[in-house]
Amino acid sequence: METLKEKKKEAKNPATIRISGAEAIIHCLLAEGVDLLYGYPGGAIMPVYDELYKFQDKLTHILTRHEQGATHAAQGYARVTGKVGVAMATSGPGATNMVTGLADAQIDSTPMVCITGQVTRQLLGSDAFQETDIIGISTPVTKWNYQVTRAEEIPEILAKAFYIARSGRPGPVLVDITKNAQIDELDFSYEHCTGIRSYNPVPKPDASAIEAAAQMINAAKKPMIVFGQGVILGHAEDELKELIEKAGIPAAWTVLGLSALDSDHPMNVGMVGMHGNYAPNMLTNECDVLIAIGMRFDDRVTGSLDTYAKQAKVIHFEIDPAEINKNVIADIPVLGNSKETLSLLLPKIKKNNHGAWHDEFKKRYKIEYDAVIKDELYPTKEGMTMAEVINEINIASGHKAVIVSDVGQHQMIACRYSKFKQSKSNITSGGLGTMGFALPAAIGAKMGAMEREVVAIIGDGGYQMTIQELGTIFQNKTPVKIVVLNNDHLGMVRQWQELFFESRYASTVMSNPNFVKIAEGYDITAKKITERKDLKASVTEMLASKDAYFLEVEVEKEDNVFPMIPSGACVTEIRLK
């Protein structure tokens, strides 16, 4: 292979090197600090894979078993590290298989760059073999996308891609690169992108809005904070904690906000939303000031907008102007990065405690504990509950594990009962609700945080959507811990069928394979337990393993997740049974 010095001699400009577009892509990734990416090769991206082979000492490529798995692995890596995740695939079906991961990353604000190969420029629009208009397909589910047709475009476009993916409210970017652009040569140099005309990713905070917010918070009698993933993405965990402690404000979290504040913090009052805790849901409609920080008022949080927090003044701290007044009208919108805006707010906040208001949360927690939590964590019935499994993992891991959950009943139970002491510990598919997310995302999370224990919590339905990624674990010897909570049903759909469709279980009963034998076929230590007496020892054994481990737990078939707010109902219509 020619050295960079020799290639510089061939270039027309002494400040550049003469290389192929494919090699330029590798140099761009290295310049952006990428050392790990996920993907699946094919004809239209083969020149890049050939260059990857030459640079494998600097850039590790993880061969997943499906392109969707590559995107979810990149998401898991991004969520646990805060870096941009990278995935790569060929044209046609390779590219379309990435769409679910792109959509998931878009709605959950995950920074990701996906690179796809494309047929040559001359064949575009001719319905050539494995040609698909991935730009048109992916436009609704990406923060930005672009089709490169000339080698000379590659450095500038990839620099923009990484800048857009990570800046402001993060999101996924797709760059589609024709095969001729990969093969042709260019005079290569690389400049990091630091700004784009008309793109202002971080709004400048308005001093008057911050002053108004401080005055409203200081005057409040029953303030309540609801924080989301914007706190984590903005690295504002310390500022959030300081605000809560200084002003004495009860703080609740969205699913993606979980782990931004220690679970055992005395002012952490639990989860809001459809399967959230009783107290914060009920008291949303009693607070006088609702302070939303880095959350977007998703319908699963608000229930009926016609009845949501109508008595409260709303302060909305948000980086994305498009989210202001989209669902809930804000009396005081505060635009900007949450770390910056909260830092400006804190000196203006008066010390307070709101003791009587906190007591209202404690009373309602007692109601929920007696009606739901006690029986979930310490059941007297024969069958195991999902909650007691999560609780056992909490205890055995010292509340330090990264929990990667899939979508369904087990997801809500994992969010309700997982306890965390460190940010970036809860990884799940929030807005899109993608079954099959957890297994590949856990692979990416583990590779991004090898020093941490990573446990995937998955239902028997979602597990089988990406079960082929056991091959990725096998090939790379990734020490992920996999827990399948098996109730032989598509549990969440079955719950709705029981409650709202007169127990007509249409297509929700699962006839499952022998999961243990499948895992063992991939050389993964595997075990199934059906009795409570084996739970503690099995979880301890799993976490003690230095290698990948699969644990299947047979849980109650017709357990429901409560509390529950029926879809479209008021948050105070929350059901405990």
XYZ file of C-alpha atoms in Angstrom:
577
model
C 0.000 0.000 0.000
C 1.289 3.444 -0.937
C 2.241 5.687 1.947
C 0.481 9.003 2.512
C 3.768 10.760 1.742
C 3.947 9.110 -1.691
C 0.311 9.941 -2.381
C 0.902 13.579 -1.509
C 3.542 13.742 -4.226
C 0.952 12.602 -6.786
C -1.619 15.212 -5.740
C -1.948 18.492 -7.603
C -2.154 20.453 -4.356
C 0.772 19.908 -1.921
C -1.664 20.141 1.018
C -3.639 17.143 -0.249
C -3.138 13.471 -1.005
C -4.303 11.652 -4.139
C -6.513 8.731 -3.111
C -9.710 6.955 -4.108
C -13.104 7.979 -2.789
C -13.287 4.724 -0.841
C -10.019 5.449 0.957
C -11.166 9.022 1.525
C -14.193 7.687 3.413
C -11.885 5.785 5.771
C -9.718 8.858 6.365
C -12.844 10.928 7.079
C -14.014 8.406 9.688
C -10.603 8.359 11.326
C -10.470 12.167 11.350
C -13.818 12.186 13.178
C -12.428 9.884 15.852
C -14.348 6.817 14.740
C -12.663 3.592 15.834
C -15.646 1.244 15.645
C -18.464 0.818 13.148
C -21.120 -1.754 12.359
C -22.202 -3.018 8.991
C -22.780 -5.619 6.309
C -20.933 -5.655 2.965
C -22.358 -5.925 -0.546
C -21.566 -5.080 -4.134
C -22.233 -1.333 -4.107
C -20.147 -0.678 -0.982
C -17.378 -3.209 -1.703
C -14.642 -0.640 -2.545
C -15.030 0.830 0.957
C -14.851 -2.600 2.552
C -11.677 -3.269 0.603
C -10.136 -0.161 2.159
C -11.453 -1.173 5.587
C -9.476 -4.389 5.209
C -6.306 -2.345 4.764
C -7.053 -0.139 7.807
C -8.319 -2.791 10.208
C -5.547 -1.972 12.677
C -7.045 1.530 13.106
C -10.744 1.008 12.474
C -12.678 -1.990 13.782
C -15.620 -3.170 11.715
C -18.230 -5.343 13.415
C -20.061 -7.651 11.032
C -23.649 -7.861 12.239
C -26.076 -10.433 10.922
C -28.561 -7.906 9.537
C -28.346 -4.248 8.575
C -31.067 -3.352 11.079
C -28.872 -4.926 13.734
C -26.017 -2.667 12.602
C -28.103 0.462 13.147
C -29.358 -0.639 16.573
C -25.815 -1.580 17.623
C -24.640 1.871 16.521
C -27.486 3.364 18.561
C -26.516 1.412 21.672
C -22.902 2.498 21.238
C -23.956 6.138 20.818
C -26.330 6.123 23.778
C -23.798 4.733 26.246
C -20.802 6.770 25.016
C -22.358 10.026 23.828
C -20.384 9.649 20.580
C -21.745 9.361 17.048
C -22.592 5.762 16.163
C -21.646 4.619 12.664
C -23.248 1.945 10.479
C -22.638 0.949 6.875
C -24.456 -1.134 4.268
C -24.785 -1.729 0.569
C -27.488 -0.410 -1.746
C -31.036 -1.671 -2.241
C -32.132 -4.079 0.497
C -29.023 -3.321 2.518
C -30.018 0.323 2.685
C -33.737 -0.282 3.227
C -32.967 -2.663 6.090
C -31.461 0.339 7.914
C -34.636 2.413 7.792
C -36.096 1.107 11.064
C -32.902 2.006 12.924
C -32.839 5.433 11.307
C -36.444 6.074 12.312
C -35.733 4.906 15.857
C -32.678 7.161 16.126
C -34.577 10.116 14.684
C -37.415 10.088 17.202
C -35.076 9.289 20.120
C -32.485 11.940 19.142
C -29.582 9.504 18.783
C -26.474 10.733 16.917
C -25.716 8.307 14.102
C -24.132 8.415 10.649
C -25.161 5.699 8.186
C -23.184 5.232 4.987
C -24.753 3.306 2.133
C -23.339 2.276 -1.209
C -25.270 3.048 -4.382
C -25.139 2.032 -8.035
C -22.908 4.123 -10.292
C -23.964 7.629 -11.197
C -24.686 6.592 -14.802
C -27.205 3.946 -13.644
C -29.192 6.150 -11.247
C -32.867 6.062 -12.122
C -32.565 3.040 -14.409
C -33.872 0.426 -11.937
C -30.457 -1.182 -11.934
C -29.756 -4.256 -9.822
C -30.118 -3.349 -6.128
C -30.900 0.284 -6.888
C -33.287 1.931 -4.435
C -34.017 5.613 -3.879
C -32.791 5.526 -0.294
C -32.629 9.331 -0.203
C -36.359 9.564 -0.906
C -37.157 6.699 1.444
C -35.077 7.994 4.350
C -35.908 11.703 4.125
C -38.742 11.536 6.710
C -36.622 9.577 9.219
C -33.277 11.391 9.102
C -32.045 14.708 10.393
C -30.245 15.129 7.053
C -29.345 12.967 4.082
C -27.311 13.415 0.939
C -26.331 11.437 -2.154
C -22.670 11.719 -3.163
C -22.088 11.185 -6.901
C -18.519 12.555 -7.229
C -15.441 11.564 -5.249
C -14.579 15.220 -4.651
C -17.701 15.671 -2.509
C -16.828 13.025 0.046
C -14.738 14.998 2.595
C -17.090 17.981 2.803
C -20.264 15.868 2.976
C -18.983 13.494 5.643
C -17.716 16.418 7.720
C -21.197 17.945 7.520
C -22.780 14.588 8.325
C -20.927 14.210 11.611
C -21.480 17.837 12.560
C -25.224 17.646 11.931
C -25.579 14.257 13.665
C -23.953 15.398 16.913
C -24.878 19.093 17.110
C -27.893 20.634 18.795
C -30.631 18.056 19.117
C -28.759 14.981 17.838
C -30.102 12.662 15.182
C -29.310 10.248 12.371
C -27.749 11.263 9.051
C -27.559 9.083 5.954
C -24.922 9.544 3.248
C -25.507 7.532 0.071
C -22.367 7.197 -2.079
C -22.409 5.972 -5.659
C -19.915 3.308 -6.637
C -18.116 5.535 -9.156
C -17.510 8.087 -6.379
C -15.896 5.344 -4.318
C -13.625 4.219 -7.169
C -12.643 7.585 -8.655
C -9.714 9.533 -7.204
C -9.626 12.959 -5.583
C -7.109 15.310 -4.028
C -7.988 14.629 -0.409
C -7.828 16.972 2.564
C -10.151 17.113 5.528
C -11.583 20.009 7.493
C -13.933 19.487 10.407
C -17.284 21.188 9.978
C -17.960 23.807 12.652
C -20.983 25.528 11.199
C -23.429 25.593 8.316
C -25.177 28.682 7.004
C -28.850 28.824 8.083
C -28.394 25.897 10.482
C -28.420 27.082 14.106
C -28.373 23.927 16.222
C -28.210 25.597 19.639
C -30.461 28.625 20.163
C -28.962 31.445 22.197
C -30.668 31.625 25.610
C -32.969 34.589 26.178
C -32.022 36.318 29.440
C -35.548 37.666 29.922
C -37.055 34.179 29.586
C -34.632 32.812 32.177
C -35.442 35.685 34.528
C -39.174 35.081 34.095
C -38.720 31.351 34.687
C -36.783 32.005 37.895
C -39.468 34.348 39.203
C -42.213 31.835 38.452
C -40.298 28.983 40.105
C -39.523 31.063 43.187
C -43.188 32.050 43.572
C -44.551 28.538 43.049
C -46.289 26.686 45.875
C -46.550 23.309 44.173
C -43.832 23.133 41.488
C -43.028 19.919 39.678
C -40.198 19.039 37.291
C -40.515 16.509 34.474
C -37.157 15.829 32.860
C -36.289 13.856 29.746
C -33.339 12.705 27.700
C -32.413 16.292 26.849
C -30.737 16.441 30.262
C -28.512 13.480 29.351
C -27.814 14.669 25.815
C -27.000 18.140 27.148
C -24.720 16.767 29.915
C -26.846 18.691 32.417
C -27.209 16.031 35.120
C -25.313 18.083 37.735
C -27.288 21.239 36.983
C -30.584 19.366 37.219
C -29.617 17.905 40.576
C -28.548 21.316 41.884
C -31.824 22.895 40.793
C -33.884 20.145 42.415
C -31.979 20.361 45.686
C -31.823 24.140 45.854
C -35.472 24.765 45.018
C -36.783 21.625 46.731
C -38.800 20.556 43.706
C -40.146 17.011 43.187
C -38.742 15.638 39.926
C -40.255 12.970 37.696
C -38.784 11.473 34.542
C -39.768 10.225 31.143
C -38.662 6.779 29.938
C -35.610 8.237 28.172
C -34.844 10.580 31.074
C -34.342 7.645 33.435
C -30.835 7.555 35.000
C -30.186 11.310 34.619
C -30.946 11.555 38.361
C -30.017 8.868 40.882
C -32.968 6.557 41.455
C -32.597 6.829 45.231
C -32.490 10.628 45.298
C -35.099 11.766 47.855
C -36.684 14.162 45.350
C -36.899 11.599 42.557
C -40.641 10.842 42.494
C -40.695 8.339 39.646
C -41.852 7.943 36.079
C -44.623 9.808 34.297
C -46.690 8.394 31.485
C -48.926 5.499 30.551
C -47.266 2.988 32.895
C -45.605 5.544 35.134
C -45.956 6.006 38.851
C -49.226 6.964 40.478
C -47.983 10.049 42.340
C -46.344 12.061 39.530
C -49.165 11.265 37.120
C -51.912 12.282 39.542
C -50.099 15.371 40.803
C -49.344 16.614 37.291
C -52.907 17.896 37.438
C -52.415 19.525 40.858
C -49.087 21.314 40.484
C -49.161 25.074 39.961
C -45.934 25.260 37.927
C -44.843 22.456 35.621
C -41.175 22.682 34.633
C -40.377 20.518 31.611
C -36.663 20.030 30.960
C -35.414 18.298 27.813
C -38.645 16.456 27.074
C -41.166 16.794 24.260
C -44.592 16.120 25.849
C -45.060 12.826 24.045
C -48.623 11.493 23.964
C -47.614 8.560 26.191
C -46.641 11.158 28.825
C -49.578 13.545 28.527
C -52.530 11.316 27.766
C -55.397 13.581 26.731
C -53.988 17.019 25.939
C -57.407 18.532 26.650
C -57.033 17.666 30.328
C -53.248 17.721 30.824
C -51.971 20.129 33.517
C -54.555 22.791 32.645
C -54.221 24.340 36.102
C -50.458 24.810 35.805
C -48.184 27.435 34.375
C -45.734 25.658 32.063
C -42.016 26.415 31.735
C -40.408 24.479 28.893
C -36.601 24.178 28.699
C -35.899 22.846 25.194
C -33.148 22.943 22.564
C -35.422 22.354 19.561
C -37.732 25.278 18.710
C -40.024 22.869 16.846
C -40.997 21.256 20.162
C -42.123 24.508 21.771
C -45.939 24.732 21.778
C -46.178 21.630 19.572
C -48.241 19.652 22.064
C -48.434 21.693 25.262
C -48.498 25.496 25.219
C -45.626 26.940 27.242
C -46.163 30.058 29.320
C -42.402 30.544 29.376
C -40.333 28.794 26.686
C -36.606 28.714 27.454
C -34.633 27.764 24.361
C -31.087 26.478 24.493
C -28.880 23.610 25.625
C -30.124 22.407 29.014
C -26.703 22.659 30.652
C -26.335 26.289 29.603
C -29.879 27.384 30.406
C -29.967 25.661 33.797
C -26.561 27.148 34.652
C -27.942 30.615 33.926
C -31.093 29.872 35.939
C -29.484 28.498 39.085
C -28.071 31.760 40.553
C -31.564 33.268 40.354
C -33.297 30.433 42.233
C -34.127 30.860 45.925
C -33.589 28.116 48.464
C -36.808 26.247 49.273
C -38.072 22.828 50.385
C -41.833 22.501 49.663
C -42.182 19.930 52.445
C -45.979 19.718 52.458
C -46.005 19.291 48.678
C -43.482 16.444 48.919
C -45.743 14.754 51.451
C -48.464 14.560 48.788
C -46.132 12.484 46.615
C -45.270 10.211 49.541
C -48.960 9.582 50.292
C -49.665 8.550 46.741
C -46.547 6.422 46.555
C -47.897 4.491 49.582
C -51.151 3.912 47.694
C -49.262 2.552 44.687
C -46.939 0.470 46.846
C -49.812 -1.249 48.638
C -51.856 -1.777 45.466
C -49.131 -2.700 42.970
C -45.458 -2.563 43.926
C -45.528 -4.839 46.979
C -47.119 -7.709 45.055
C -44.805 -7.190 42.073
C -41.560 -7.188 44.048
C -42.537 -9.659 46.773
C -45.192 -11.905 45.214
C -46.941 -14.636 47.145
C -48.223 -16.431 44.035
C -46.345 -19.361 42.548
C -45.311 -17.838 39.223
C -42.465 -15.343 38.987
C -43.087 -11.694 38.167
C -40.992 -9.627 35.794
C -40.456 -7.051 38.542
C -38.815 -9.488 40.945
C -36.380 -10.530 38.200
C -35.431 -6.890 37.548
C -35.091 -6.319 41.289
C -32.764 -9.296 41.647
C -30.571 -7.932 38.819
C -30.551 -4.529 40.561
C -29.336 -6.032 43.812
C -26.777 -8.395 42.281
C -25.263 -5.666 40.074
C -25.155 -3.070 42.842
C -27.407 -0.846 40.690
C -24.452 -0.246 38.372
C -25.440 -2.227 35.270
C -26.487 -0.719 31.951
C -29.984 -2.032 31.297
C -30.930 -2.334 27.624
C -34.612 -3.170 27.265
C -36.659 -4.118 24.261
C -40.308 -3.073 23.782
C -43.354 -4.386 25.577
C -44.430 -5.243 29.120
C -40.896 -6.119 30.182
C -39.731 -2.678 28.984
C -42.173 -0.857 31.229
C -41.317 -3.138 34.142
C -37.597 -2.612 33.526
C -38.073 1.166 33.524
C -40.302 1.086 36.615
C -38.079 -1.132 38.733
C -34.496 -0.632 37.520
C -32.452 1.477 39.913
C -29.504 3.513 38.705
C -26.623 5.476 40.195
C -25.033 6.556 36.918
C -26.273 8.439 33.873
C -26.521 6.756 30.449
C -27.574 3.516 32.142
C -31.042 3.052 30.653
C -31.092 2.276 26.933
C -34.377 1.499 25.230
C -36.453 2.313 22.179
C -38.706 5.158 23.278
C -40.615 7.009 20.604
C -40.682 4.368 17.866
C -41.131 1.366 20.156
C -39.007 -0.997 18.071
C -39.283 -4.666 18.972
C -35.932 -6.309 18.299
C -33.988 -3.260 19.479
C -32.429 -4.645 22.643
C -30.150 -7.480 21.529
C -28.125 -5.540 18.916
C -28.276 -2.335 21.017
C -26.803 -4.241 23.962
C -23.936 -5.405 21.742
C -23.186 -1.792 20.813
C -23.549 -0.619 24.416
C -21.124 -3.254 25.679
C -18.571 -2.419 23.008
C -18.872 1.231 23.975
C -18.519 0.563 27.716
C -16.532 -2.641 28.188
C -15.876 -1.700 31.817
C -19.601 -1.830 32.633
C -21.968 -4.755 32.979
C -24.558 -4.644 30.195
C -27.772 -6.621 30.633
C -30.355 -6.935 27.867
C -33.924 -7.394 29.136
C -36.047 -8.829 26.338
C -39.460 -10.416 25.841
C -39.870 -13.682 23.973
C -41.491 -11.842 21.048
C -38.963 -9.075 20.459
C -36.061 -11.464 21.036
C -36.965 -13.450 17.948
C -37.010 -10.358 15.728
C -33.218 -9.961 15.894
C -32.156 -13.306 17.392
C -29.663 -13.720 14.553
C -27.411 -11.165 16.286
C -26.355 -13.966 18.615
C -23.985 -14.640 15.724
C -22.419 -11.202 16.235
C -21.902 -11.999 19.908
C -20.401 -15.376 19.001
C -17.984 -14.016 16.402
C -16.780 -11.115 18.547
C -16.978 -12.864 21.938
C -18.948 -9.903 23.301
C -19.708 -10.547 27.005
C -23.310 -9.341 26.932
C -25.783 -10.747 29.452
C -29.178 -11.603 27.924
C -32.311 -12.116 30.004
C -35.459 -13.238 28.213
C -38.614 -12.853 30.294
C -40.776 -15.503 28.675
C -44.540 -15.451 29.128
C -45.300 -17.193 25.809
C -47.267 -14.160 24.643
C -46.863 -10.821 22.958
C -47.489 -9.489 26.426
C -48.359 -5.841 25.929
C -50.730 -6.507 23.055
C -52.286 -9.344 25.076
C -52.806 -6.960 28.012
C -54.703 -4.529 25.809
C -56.728 -7.398 24.378
C -57.655 -8.476 27.904
C -58.603 -4.996 29.069
C -60.184 -3.511 25.970
C -61.042 -6.404 23.609
C -62.813 -8.815 25.985
C -59.809 -11.169 26.223
C -59.838 -12.060 22.551
C -56.167 -13.005 22.212
C -55.870 -12.578 18.470
C -52.402 -13.640 17.259
C -50.646 -12.957 20.561
C -49.992 -16.493 21.832
C -46.389 -17.516 21.042
C -45.178 -21.053 20.372
C -41.528 -20.550 21.213
C -38.456 -22.632 20.321
C -35.898 -23.962 22.773
C -34.057 -20.700 23.439
C -31.381 -22.426 25.522
C -30.400 -24.765 22.681
C -30.281 -21.856 20.242
C -27.934 -19.896 22.519
C -25.774 -22.967 23.068
C -25.541 -23.335 19.297
C -23.715 -19.996 19.336
C -21.419 -21.224 22.134
C -23.155 -19.008 24.689
C -23.650 -20.371 28.201
C -27.399 -20.709 28.641
C -29.886 -21.597 31.348
C -33.647 -21.629 31.873
C -35.358 -21.293 35.225
C -39.012 -21.831 36.063
C -39.016 -21.556 39.858
C -38.390 -18.645 42.198
C -35.962 -20.618 44.343
C -33.465 -20.649 41.460
C -33.647 -16.946 40.609
C -31.062 -15.401 42.930
C -28.354 -17.988 42.309
C -28.930 -17.893 38.539
C -28.676 -14.099 38.342
C -25.533 -14.173 40.483
C -24.015 -16.834 38.228
C -24.894 -14.836 35.106
C -23.330 -11.616 36.358
C -20.229 -13.440 37.575
C -19.568 -14.822 34.097
C -16.753 -13.198 32.135
C -18.390 -14.278 28.896
C -21.752 -13.869 27.230
C -24.593 -15.507 29.155
C -28.205 -16.263 28.288
C -30.826 -16.606 31.012
C -34.436 -17.459 30.221
C -36.922 -16.851 33.024
C -40.412 -18.249 32.786
C -42.766 -15.615 34.183
C -46.523 -15.419 34.738
C -48.346 -15.694 31.410
C -51.157 -13.232 32.097
C -49.589 -10.655 34.375
C -50.465 -7.067 33.489
C -48.404 -3.913 33.918
C -49.999 -1.424 36.300
C -50.499 1.431 36.915
C -51.907 2.150 33.470
C -53.445 5.197 31.849
C -55.729 4.048 29.014
C -54.740 5.492 25.652
C -56.097 9.013 25.227
C -57.373 9.236 28.801
C -56.587 11.912 31.380
C -53.479 11.323 33.510
C -55.712 11.229 36.606
C -57.666 8.302 35.131
C -54.704 6.107 35.972
C -55.703 2.563 36.889
C -54.005 0.648 39.691
C -55.701 -2.641 38.783
